[in-house]
Tab-separated table of C-alpha atoms in Angstrom:
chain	number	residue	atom	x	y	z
A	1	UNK	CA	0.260	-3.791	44.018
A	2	UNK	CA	-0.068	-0.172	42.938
A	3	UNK	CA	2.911	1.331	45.269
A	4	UNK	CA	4.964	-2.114	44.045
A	5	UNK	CA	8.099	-2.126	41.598
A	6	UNK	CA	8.006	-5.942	41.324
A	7	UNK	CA	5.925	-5.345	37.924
A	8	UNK	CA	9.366	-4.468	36.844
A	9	UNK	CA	10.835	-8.298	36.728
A	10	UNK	CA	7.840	-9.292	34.825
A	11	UNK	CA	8.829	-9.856	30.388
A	12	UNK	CA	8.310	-7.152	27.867
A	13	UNK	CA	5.280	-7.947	25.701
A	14	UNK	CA	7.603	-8.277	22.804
A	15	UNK	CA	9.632	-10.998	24.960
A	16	UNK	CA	6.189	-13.623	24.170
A	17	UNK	CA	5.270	-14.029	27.944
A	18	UNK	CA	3.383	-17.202	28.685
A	19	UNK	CA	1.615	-19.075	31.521
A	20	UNK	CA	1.954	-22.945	32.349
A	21	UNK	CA	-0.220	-23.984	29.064
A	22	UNK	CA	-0.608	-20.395	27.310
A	23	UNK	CA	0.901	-18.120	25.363
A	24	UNK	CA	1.516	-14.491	23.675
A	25	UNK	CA	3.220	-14.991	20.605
A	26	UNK	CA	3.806	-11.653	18.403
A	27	UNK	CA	2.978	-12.408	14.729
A	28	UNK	CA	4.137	-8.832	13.285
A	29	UNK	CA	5.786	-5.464	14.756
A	30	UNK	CA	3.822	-3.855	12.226
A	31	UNK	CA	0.508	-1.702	13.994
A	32	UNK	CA	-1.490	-1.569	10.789
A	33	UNK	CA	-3.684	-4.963	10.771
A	34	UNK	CA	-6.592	-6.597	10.289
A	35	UNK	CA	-7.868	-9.450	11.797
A	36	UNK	CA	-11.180	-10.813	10.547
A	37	UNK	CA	-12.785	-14.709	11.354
A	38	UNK	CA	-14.873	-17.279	9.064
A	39	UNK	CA	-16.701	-18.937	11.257
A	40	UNK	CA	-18.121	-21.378	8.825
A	41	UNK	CA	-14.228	-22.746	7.626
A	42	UNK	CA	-12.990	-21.407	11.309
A	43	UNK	CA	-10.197	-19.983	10.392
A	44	UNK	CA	-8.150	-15.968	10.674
A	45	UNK	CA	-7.121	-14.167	8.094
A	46	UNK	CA	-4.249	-11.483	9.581
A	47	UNK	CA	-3.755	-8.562	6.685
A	48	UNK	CA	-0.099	-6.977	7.814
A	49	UNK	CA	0.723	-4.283	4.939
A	50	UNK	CA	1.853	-6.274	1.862
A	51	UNK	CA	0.989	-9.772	4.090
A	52	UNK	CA	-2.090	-11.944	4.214
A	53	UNK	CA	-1.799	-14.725	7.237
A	54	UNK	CA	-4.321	-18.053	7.146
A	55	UNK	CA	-4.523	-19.388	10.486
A	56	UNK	CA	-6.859	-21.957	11.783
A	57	UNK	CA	-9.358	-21.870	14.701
A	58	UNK	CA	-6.394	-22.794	17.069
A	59	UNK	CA	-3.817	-20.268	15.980
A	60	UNK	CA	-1.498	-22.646	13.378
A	61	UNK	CA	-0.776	-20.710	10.467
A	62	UNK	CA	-1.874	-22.356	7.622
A	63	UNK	CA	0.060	-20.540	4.806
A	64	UNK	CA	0.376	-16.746	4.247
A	65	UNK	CA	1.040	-14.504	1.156
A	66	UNK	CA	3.314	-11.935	1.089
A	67	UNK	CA	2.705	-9.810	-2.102
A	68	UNK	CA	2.779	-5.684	-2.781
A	69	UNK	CA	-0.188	-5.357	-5.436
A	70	UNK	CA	-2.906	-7.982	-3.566
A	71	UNK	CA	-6.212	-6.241	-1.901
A	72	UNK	CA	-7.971	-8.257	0.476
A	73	UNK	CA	-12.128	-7.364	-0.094
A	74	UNK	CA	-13.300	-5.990	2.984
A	75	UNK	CA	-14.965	-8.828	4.997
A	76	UNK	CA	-14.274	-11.239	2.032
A	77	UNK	CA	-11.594	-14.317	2.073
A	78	UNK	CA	-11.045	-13.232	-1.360
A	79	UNK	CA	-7.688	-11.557	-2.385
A	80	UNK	CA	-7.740	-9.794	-5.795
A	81	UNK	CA	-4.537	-8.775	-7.176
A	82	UNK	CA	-4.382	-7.289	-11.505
A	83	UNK	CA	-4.458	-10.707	-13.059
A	84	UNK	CA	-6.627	-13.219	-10.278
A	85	UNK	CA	-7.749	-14.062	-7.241
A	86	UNK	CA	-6.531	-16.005	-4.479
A	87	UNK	CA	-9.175	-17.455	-2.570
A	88	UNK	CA	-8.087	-17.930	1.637
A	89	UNK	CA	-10.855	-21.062	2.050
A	90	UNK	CA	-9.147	-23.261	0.013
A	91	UNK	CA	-7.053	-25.712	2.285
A	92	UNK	CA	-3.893	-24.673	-0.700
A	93	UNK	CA	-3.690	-21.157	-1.980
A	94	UNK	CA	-3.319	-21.060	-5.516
A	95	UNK	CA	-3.731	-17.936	-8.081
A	96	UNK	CA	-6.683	-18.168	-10.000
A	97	UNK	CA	-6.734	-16.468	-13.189
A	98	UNK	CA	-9.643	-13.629	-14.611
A	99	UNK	CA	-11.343	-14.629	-17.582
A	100	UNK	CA	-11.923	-11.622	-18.998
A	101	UNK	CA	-12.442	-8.020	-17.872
A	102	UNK	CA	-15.189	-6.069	-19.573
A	103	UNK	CA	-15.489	-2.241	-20.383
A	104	UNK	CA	-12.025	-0.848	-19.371
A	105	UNK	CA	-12.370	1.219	-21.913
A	106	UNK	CA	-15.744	2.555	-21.017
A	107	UNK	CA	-17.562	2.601	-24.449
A	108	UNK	CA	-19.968	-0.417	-23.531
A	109	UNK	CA	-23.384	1.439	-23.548
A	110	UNK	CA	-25.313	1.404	-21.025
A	111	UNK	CA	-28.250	-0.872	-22.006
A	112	UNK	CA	-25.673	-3.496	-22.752
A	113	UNK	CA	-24.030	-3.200	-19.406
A	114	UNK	CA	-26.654	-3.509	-17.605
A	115	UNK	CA	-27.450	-6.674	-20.092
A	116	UNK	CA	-24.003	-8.160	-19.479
A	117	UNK	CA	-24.670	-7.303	-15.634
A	118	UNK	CA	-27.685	-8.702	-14.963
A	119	UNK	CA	-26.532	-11.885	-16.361
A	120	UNK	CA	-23.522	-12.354	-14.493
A	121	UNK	CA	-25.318	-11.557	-11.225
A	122	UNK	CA	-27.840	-14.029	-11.863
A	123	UNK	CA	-25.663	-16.788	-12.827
A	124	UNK	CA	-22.768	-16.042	-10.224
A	125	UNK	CA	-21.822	-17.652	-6.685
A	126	UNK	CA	-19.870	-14.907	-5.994
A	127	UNK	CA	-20.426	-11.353	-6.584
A	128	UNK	CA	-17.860	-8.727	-5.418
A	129	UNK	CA	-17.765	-5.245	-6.009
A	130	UNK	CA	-13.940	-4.436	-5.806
A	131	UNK	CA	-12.217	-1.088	-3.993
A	132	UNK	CA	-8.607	-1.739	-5.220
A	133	UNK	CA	-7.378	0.133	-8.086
A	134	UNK	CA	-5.973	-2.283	-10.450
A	135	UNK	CA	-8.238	-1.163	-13.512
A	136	UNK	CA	-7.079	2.669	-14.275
A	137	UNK	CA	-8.742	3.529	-11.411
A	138	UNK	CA	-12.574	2.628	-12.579
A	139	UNK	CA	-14.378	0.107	-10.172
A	140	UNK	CA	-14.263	-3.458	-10.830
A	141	UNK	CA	-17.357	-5.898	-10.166
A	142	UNK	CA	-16.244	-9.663	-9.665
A	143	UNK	CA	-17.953	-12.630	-10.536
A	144	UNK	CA	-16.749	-16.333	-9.978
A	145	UNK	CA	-19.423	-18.439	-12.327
A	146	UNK	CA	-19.003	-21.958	-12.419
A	147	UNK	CA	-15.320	-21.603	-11.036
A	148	UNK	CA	-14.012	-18.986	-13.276
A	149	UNK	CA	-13.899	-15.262	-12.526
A	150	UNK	CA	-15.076	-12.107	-15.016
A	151	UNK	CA	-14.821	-8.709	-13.845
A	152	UNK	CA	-17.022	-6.526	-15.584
A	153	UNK	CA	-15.642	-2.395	-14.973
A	154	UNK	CA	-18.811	-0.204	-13.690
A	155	UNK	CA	-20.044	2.856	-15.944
A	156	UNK	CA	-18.523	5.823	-14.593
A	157	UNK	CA	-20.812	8.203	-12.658
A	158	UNK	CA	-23.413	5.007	-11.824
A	159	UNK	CA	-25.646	6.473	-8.810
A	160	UNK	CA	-26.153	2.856	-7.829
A	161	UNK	CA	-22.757	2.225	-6.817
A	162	UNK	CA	-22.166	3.559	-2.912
A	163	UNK	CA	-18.503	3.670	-1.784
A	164	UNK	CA	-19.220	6.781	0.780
A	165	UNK	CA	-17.952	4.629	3.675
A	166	UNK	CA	-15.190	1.522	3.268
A	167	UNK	CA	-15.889	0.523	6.579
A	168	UNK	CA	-19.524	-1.289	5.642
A	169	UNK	CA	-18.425	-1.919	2.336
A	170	UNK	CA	-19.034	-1.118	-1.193
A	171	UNK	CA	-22.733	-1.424	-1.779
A	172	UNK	CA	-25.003	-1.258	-5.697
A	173	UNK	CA	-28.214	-0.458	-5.403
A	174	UNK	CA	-30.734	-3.345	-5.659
A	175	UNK	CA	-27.576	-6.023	-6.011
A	176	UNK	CA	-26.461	-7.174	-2.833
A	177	UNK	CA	-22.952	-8.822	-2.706
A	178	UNK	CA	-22.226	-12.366	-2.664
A	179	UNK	CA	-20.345	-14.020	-0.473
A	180	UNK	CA	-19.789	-15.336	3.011
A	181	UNK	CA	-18.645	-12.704	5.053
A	182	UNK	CA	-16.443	-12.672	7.502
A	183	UNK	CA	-16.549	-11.103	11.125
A	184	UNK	CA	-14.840	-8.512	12.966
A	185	UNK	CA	-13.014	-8.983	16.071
A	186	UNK	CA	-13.565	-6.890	19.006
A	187	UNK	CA	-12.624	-5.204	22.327
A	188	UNK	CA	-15.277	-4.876	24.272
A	189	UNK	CA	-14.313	-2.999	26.550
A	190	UNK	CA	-12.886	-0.185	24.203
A	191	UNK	CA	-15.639	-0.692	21.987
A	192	UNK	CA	-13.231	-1.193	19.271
A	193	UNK	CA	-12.702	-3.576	16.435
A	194	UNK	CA	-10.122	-5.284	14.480
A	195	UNK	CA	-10.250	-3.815	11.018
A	196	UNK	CA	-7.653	-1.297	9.832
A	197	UNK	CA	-9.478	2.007	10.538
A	198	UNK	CA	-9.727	0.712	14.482
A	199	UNK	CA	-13.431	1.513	13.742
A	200	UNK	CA	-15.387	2.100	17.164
A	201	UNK	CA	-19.156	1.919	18.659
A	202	UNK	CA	-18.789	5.686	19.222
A	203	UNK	CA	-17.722	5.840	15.675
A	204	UNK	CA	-20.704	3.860	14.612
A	205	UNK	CA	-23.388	5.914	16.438
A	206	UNK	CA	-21.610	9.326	15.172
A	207	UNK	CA	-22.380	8.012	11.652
A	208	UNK	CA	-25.838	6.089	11.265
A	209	UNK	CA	-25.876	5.638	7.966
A	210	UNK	CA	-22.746	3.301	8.369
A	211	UNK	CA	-24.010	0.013	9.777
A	212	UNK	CA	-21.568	-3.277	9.927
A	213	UNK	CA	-23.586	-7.009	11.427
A	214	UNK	CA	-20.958	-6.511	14.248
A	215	UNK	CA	-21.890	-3.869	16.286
A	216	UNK	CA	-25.395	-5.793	16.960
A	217	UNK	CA	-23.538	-8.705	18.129
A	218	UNK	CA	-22.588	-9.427	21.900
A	219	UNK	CA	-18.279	-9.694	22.806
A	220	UNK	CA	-17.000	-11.401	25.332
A	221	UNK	CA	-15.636	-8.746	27.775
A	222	UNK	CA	-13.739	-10.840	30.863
A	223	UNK	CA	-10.248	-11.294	29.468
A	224	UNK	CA	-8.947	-7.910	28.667
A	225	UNK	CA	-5.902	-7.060	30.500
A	226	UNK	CA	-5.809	-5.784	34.299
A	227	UNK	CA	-3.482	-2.813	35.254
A	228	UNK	CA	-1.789	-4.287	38.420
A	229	UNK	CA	0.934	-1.508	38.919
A	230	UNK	CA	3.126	1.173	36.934
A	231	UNK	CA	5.649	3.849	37.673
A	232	UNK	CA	6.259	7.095	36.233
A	233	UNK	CA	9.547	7.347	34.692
A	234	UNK	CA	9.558	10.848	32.785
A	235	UNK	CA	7.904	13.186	30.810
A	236	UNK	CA	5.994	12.296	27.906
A	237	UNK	CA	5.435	15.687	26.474
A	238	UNK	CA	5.336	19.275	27.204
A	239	UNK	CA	2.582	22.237	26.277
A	240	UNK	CA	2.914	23.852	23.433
A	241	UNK	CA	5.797	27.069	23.468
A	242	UNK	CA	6.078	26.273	27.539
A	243	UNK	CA	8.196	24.108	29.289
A	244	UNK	CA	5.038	22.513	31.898
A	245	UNK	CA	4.432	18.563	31.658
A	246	UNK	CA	1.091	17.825	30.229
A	247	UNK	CA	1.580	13.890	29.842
A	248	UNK	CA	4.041	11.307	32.065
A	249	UNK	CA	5.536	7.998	30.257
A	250	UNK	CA	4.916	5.626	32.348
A	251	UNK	CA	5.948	1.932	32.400
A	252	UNK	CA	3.107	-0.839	33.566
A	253	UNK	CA	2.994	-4.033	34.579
A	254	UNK	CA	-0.252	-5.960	33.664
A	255	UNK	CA	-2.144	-9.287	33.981
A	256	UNK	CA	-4.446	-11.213	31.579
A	257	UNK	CA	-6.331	-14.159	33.185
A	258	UNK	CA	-6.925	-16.799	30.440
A	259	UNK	CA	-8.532	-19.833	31.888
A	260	UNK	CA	-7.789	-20.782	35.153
A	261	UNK	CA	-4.123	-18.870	34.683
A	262	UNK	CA	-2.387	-15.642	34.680
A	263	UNK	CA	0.118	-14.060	31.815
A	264	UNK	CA	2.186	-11.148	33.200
A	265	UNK	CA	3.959	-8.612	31.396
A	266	UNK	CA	4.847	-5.012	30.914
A	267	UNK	CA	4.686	-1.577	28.461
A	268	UNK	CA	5.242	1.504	27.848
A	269	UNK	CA	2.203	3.840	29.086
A	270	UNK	CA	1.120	7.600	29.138
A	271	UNK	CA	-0.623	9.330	32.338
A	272	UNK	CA	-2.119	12.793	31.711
A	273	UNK	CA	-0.956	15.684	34.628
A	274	UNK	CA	-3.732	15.850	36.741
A	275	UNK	CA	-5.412	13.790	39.437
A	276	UNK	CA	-5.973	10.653	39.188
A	277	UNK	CA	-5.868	10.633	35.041
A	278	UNK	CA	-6.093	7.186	33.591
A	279	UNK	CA	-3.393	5.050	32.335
A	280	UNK	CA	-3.572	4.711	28.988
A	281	UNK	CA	-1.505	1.506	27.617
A	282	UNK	CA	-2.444	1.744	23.925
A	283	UNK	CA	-3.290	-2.151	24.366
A	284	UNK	CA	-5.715	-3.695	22.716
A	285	UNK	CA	-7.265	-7.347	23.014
A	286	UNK	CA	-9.635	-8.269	19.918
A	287	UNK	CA	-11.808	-11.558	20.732
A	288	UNK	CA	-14.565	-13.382	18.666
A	289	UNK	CA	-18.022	-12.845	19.025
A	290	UNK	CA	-19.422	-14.888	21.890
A	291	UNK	CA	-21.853	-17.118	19.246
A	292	UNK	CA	-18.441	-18.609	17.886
A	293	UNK	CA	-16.447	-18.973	20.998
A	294	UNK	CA	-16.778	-22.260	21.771
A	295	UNK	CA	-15.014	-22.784	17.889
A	296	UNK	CA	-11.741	-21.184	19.002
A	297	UNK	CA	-9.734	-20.328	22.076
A	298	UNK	CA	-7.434	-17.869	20.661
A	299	UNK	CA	-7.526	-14.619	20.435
A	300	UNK	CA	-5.223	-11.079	19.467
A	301	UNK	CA	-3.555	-8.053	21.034
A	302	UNK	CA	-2.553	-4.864	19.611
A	303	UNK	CA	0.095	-2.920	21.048
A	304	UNK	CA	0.040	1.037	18.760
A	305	UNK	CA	2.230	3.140	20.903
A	306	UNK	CA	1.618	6.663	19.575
A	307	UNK	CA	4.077	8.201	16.647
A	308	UNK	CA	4.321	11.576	18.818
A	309	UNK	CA	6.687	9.369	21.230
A	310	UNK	CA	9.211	7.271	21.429
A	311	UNK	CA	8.487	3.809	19.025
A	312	UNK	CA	8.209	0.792	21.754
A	313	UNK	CA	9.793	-2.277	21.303
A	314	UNK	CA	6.457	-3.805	22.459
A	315	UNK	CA	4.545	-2.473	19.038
A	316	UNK	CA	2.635	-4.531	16.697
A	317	UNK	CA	0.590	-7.519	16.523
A	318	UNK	CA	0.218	-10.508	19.093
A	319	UNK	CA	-1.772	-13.788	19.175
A	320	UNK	CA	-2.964	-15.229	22.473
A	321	UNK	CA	-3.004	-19.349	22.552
A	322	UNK	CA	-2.324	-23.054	23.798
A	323	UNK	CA	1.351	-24.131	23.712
């Protein structure tokens, strides 16, 4: 098909194309996501912005939170905003409130932090160590005990605490968190996974002190979606101070096989000059890892057009399903 046109009669991605019993539903235009997976409650949770989405194993939202001051804990279902938490495993959401916050004003000493700490670490279910900034800018420490949450503020300038790199999470010294974390999606193929920073395997072995449970873990890597034909239709951008091409826009028609059937549909593309340069789609297709994939069929595409170009009608967010 790669000298054929007929990729052009085929649905934008942004126009939800969709096979006999499947389908590519967009759930946000936004680019800036995270998609993460319980697979004990098997269920999503879809951070868009100011956004949280539940959905369960099947791709039904459950209910979703739209809110500007609420921080999702990296790999948690827990959403912290200045008063509570909302906690995504409940089958309702509700707002529950903080007990009482501890040393925002800094003059606990330290032998009685550590006191108050090790007793609320001990006696918790949940331990969090918070990165939002809803407490002058000091790090909070969460702990749910016996279904009510304290957040005790850490000592400034404690060597224990280790925020170097978001991407594994906050970690103290000696104190491991507590809680049921939650996985990463990822495209194989790219290497890539579904949190915000679009973290990568390349990433990962550039930087081995940051380690996430994911990148041991085996992807399914059969479903991403085939290039079947594209066009040039103009010049993406020039070099620098000169008027020579050095990328083409292109427009391509692909194909995802899911099951025994086929979704079709096209984007927006970019070709470097040159001979026989790649296509490069910007498309993304995040999938559980393959230990859980017998709990859930669906999975997620990202469509992140670059900002140096034209903004695509096709951008954002998409969930792949059963009608």
């Amino acid at each position: 098909m790669f000298n054929s046109t007929e990729f052009y009669k085929y649905p934008e991605l942004a126009e939800n194309p969709s096979s006999a019993n499947y389908e590519i539903r967009r759930i946000s235009q936004d680019i800036y996501t995270t998609v993460t997976y319980d697979s004990a409650h098997r269920f999503f949770i879809v951070s868009v912005r100011d956004s949280l989405l539940k959905l369960d194993a099947g791709g039904k939202e459950l209910y979703h939170l739209e809110l500007p001051d609420v921080k999702l804990e990296r790999y948690s279902y827990y959403a912290m905003d200045s008063s509570g938490v909302y906690d995504f495993s409940e089958t309702n959401l509700n707002h529950q409130p903080i007990k009482q916050v501890l040393n925002l004003d800094q003059k606990m000493n330290a032998q009685d932090w550590q006191h108050h700490f090790e007793d609320f670490y001990q006696r918790a279910e949940v331990v969090i160590y918070g990165t939002n900034n809803f407490y002058q800018d000091l790090e909070p420490i969460y702990f749910k005990i016996k279904n009510e949450w304290i957040v005790l503020i850490l000592q400034q300038y404690d060597e224990r605490w280790d925020d170097f790199d978001q991407i594994s999470g906050v970690k103290f010294k000696g104190y491991p968190a507590k809680f049921n974390a939650m996985y990463l999606l990822k495209d194989a193929e790219k290497g890539q996974y579904s949190d915000l920073e679009l973290t990568s395997d390349s990433y990962l072995k550039t930087y081995y002190t940051v380690k996430i449970k994911e990148s041991q873990m085996k992807y399914p890597a059969d479903r991403n979606p085939v290039l079947l034909s594209y066009k040039k239709e103009g010049v993406q951008s020039y070099a620098a101070y000169i008027s020579l091409p050095v990328s083409w826009s292109i427009k391509a028609g692909y194909e995802l096989h899911v099951g025994q059937e086929k979704i079709r549909f096209k984007v927006d593309a970019v070709q470097d000059v040159g001979f026989s340069k790649p296509i490069e789609s910007y498309l993304t297709q995040y999938q559980v890892p393959e230990v859980f994939a017998t709990q859930t069929d669906v999975s997620f595409l990202k469509y992140a057009f670059p900002s140096n170009g034209p903004e695509s009608v096709n951008n954002g967010l998409y969930i792949l399903l059963k009608k």
